[in-house]
Short mmCIF file of C-alpha atoms in Angstrom, two decimals:
data_model
loop_
_atom_site.label_atom_id
_atom_site.label_comp_id
_atom_site.label_asym_id
_atom_site.label_seq_id
_atom_site.Cartn_x
_atom_site.Cartn_y
_atom_site.Cartn_z
CA MET A 1 19.41 -18.98 32.38
CA HIS A 2 17.64 -18.02 35.53
CA LYS A 3 15.69 -20.59 37.50
CA GLN A 4 12.77 -18.17 37.78
CA TYR A 5 11.63 -15.14 35.79
CA ASP A 6 9.38 -12.29 36.89
CA PHE A 7 6.66 -11.57 34.31
CA SER A 8 4.54 -9.37 36.59
CA GLU A 9 5.36 -6.30 34.44
CA GLY A 10 4.92 -8.20 31.18
CA LYS A 11 2.46 -7.17 28.47
CA ARG A 12 0.63 -9.29 25.92
CA GLY A 13 0.91 -8.63 22.21
CA ALA A 14 3.63 -7.59 19.82
CA VAL A 15 6.98 -6.78 21.37
CA LEU A 16 7.65 -3.93 18.94
CA SER A 17 4.86 -1.59 17.95
CA SER A 18 4.57 -0.40 14.36
CA THR A 19 4.48 3.35 14.16
CA GLY A 20 1.94 4.70 11.70
CA LYS A 21 0.06 1.43 11.46
CA THR A 22 -3.05 0.11 13.17
CA ARG A 23 -3.90 -3.54 13.75
CA ILE A 24 -7.40 -4.40 12.49
CA THR A 25 -9.48 -7.43 11.65
CA ILE A 26 -10.77 -7.50 8.08
CA MET A 27 -12.80 -10.05 6.15
CA LEU A 28 -11.48 -10.71 2.61
CA ASP A 29 -12.64 -13.10 -0.08
CA GLU A 30 -10.57 -16.29 -0.23
CA GLU A 31 -9.60 -15.56 -3.86
CA ILE A 32 -8.26 -12.13 -2.94
CA LEU A 33 -6.20 -13.43 -0.05
CA GLU A 34 -4.90 -16.37 -2.11
CA TYR A 35 -3.84 -14.04 -4.93
CA PHE A 36 -1.91 -11.71 -2.62
CA ARG A 37 -0.26 -14.58 -0.75
CA LYS A 38 0.95 -16.20 -3.98
CA TYR A 39 2.03 -12.90 -5.50
CA ALA A 40 3.84 -11.86 -2.33
CA GLU A 41 5.65 -15.18 -2.11
CA ALA A 42 6.81 -14.85 -5.73
CA GLN A 43 8.02 -11.30 -5.06
CA GLY A 44 9.62 -12.14 -1.73
CA SER A 45 7.42 -9.72 0.16
CA GLY A 46 4.65 -9.90 2.75
CA TYR A 47 1.08 -10.25 1.53
CA GLN A 48 -0.22 -7.69 4.02
CA THR A 49 2.33 -5.19 2.73
CA MET A 50 1.10 -5.82 -0.80
CA ILE A 51 -2.55 -5.41 0.18
CA ASN A 52 -1.60 -2.11 1.85
CA ALA A 53 0.21 -0.98 -1.32
CA ALA A 54 -2.80 -1.90 -3.49
CA LEU A 55 -5.13 0.09 -1.24
CA ARG A 56 -2.71 3.04 -1.25
CA GLN A 57 -2.53 2.93 -5.08
CA PHE A 58 -6.33 2.87 -5.29
CA ILE A 59 -6.55 5.98 -3.12
CA PHE A 60 -3.85 7.70 -5.20
CA ASP A 61 -5.65 6.86 -8.45
CA GLN A 62 -8.96 8.11 -7.06
CA SER A 63 -7.43 11.46 -6.13
CA LYS A 64 -6.38 12.18 -9.72
CA PRO A 65 -8.82 14.22 -11.79
CA ALA A 66 -10.59 11.86 -14.18
CA ASN A 67 -11.98 12.73 -17.60
CA GLN A 68 -11.10 16.39 -17.29
CA PRO A 69 -11.16 18.36 -20.54
CA VAL A 70 -7.78 19.51 -21.81
CA THR A 71 -7.28 23.20 -21.20
CA GLU A 72 -5.87 25.55 -23.81
CA GLU A 73 -2.86 26.13 -21.57
CA THR A 74 -2.13 22.41 -21.29
CA LEU A 75 -2.55 21.89 -25.04
CA ARG A 76 -0.16 24.74 -25.84
CA ARG A 77 2.43 23.41 -23.37
CA VAL A 78 2.27 19.90 -24.82
CA LEU A 79 2.53 21.19 -28.39
CA ARG A 80 5.55 23.34 -27.50
CA GLU A 81 7.25 20.36 -25.85
CA GLU A 82 6.54 18.09 -28.81
CA LEU A 83 7.67 20.66 -31.40
CA HIS A 84 10.81 21.32 -29.38
CA THR A 85 11.78 17.61 -29.29
CA SER A 86 11.13 17.05 -33.02
#
């Protein structure tokens, strides 16, 4: 070890930056945070990672067309597939 270190070029914060991620402050209900912490611990994962995955899944689910009528083309395709497997 050195007797003295030069920190004049040092920077505060995380040593490694996460690419593709942004650090924010967010207010969550205690129950929500408690749920994700317990669930993450049981799964052996990080709770912030799980919150991110839940938000991503919500966005994915919202982008799917909901309550769309079945088209004739889709109905014919499904019937052909079902008749073929029977």
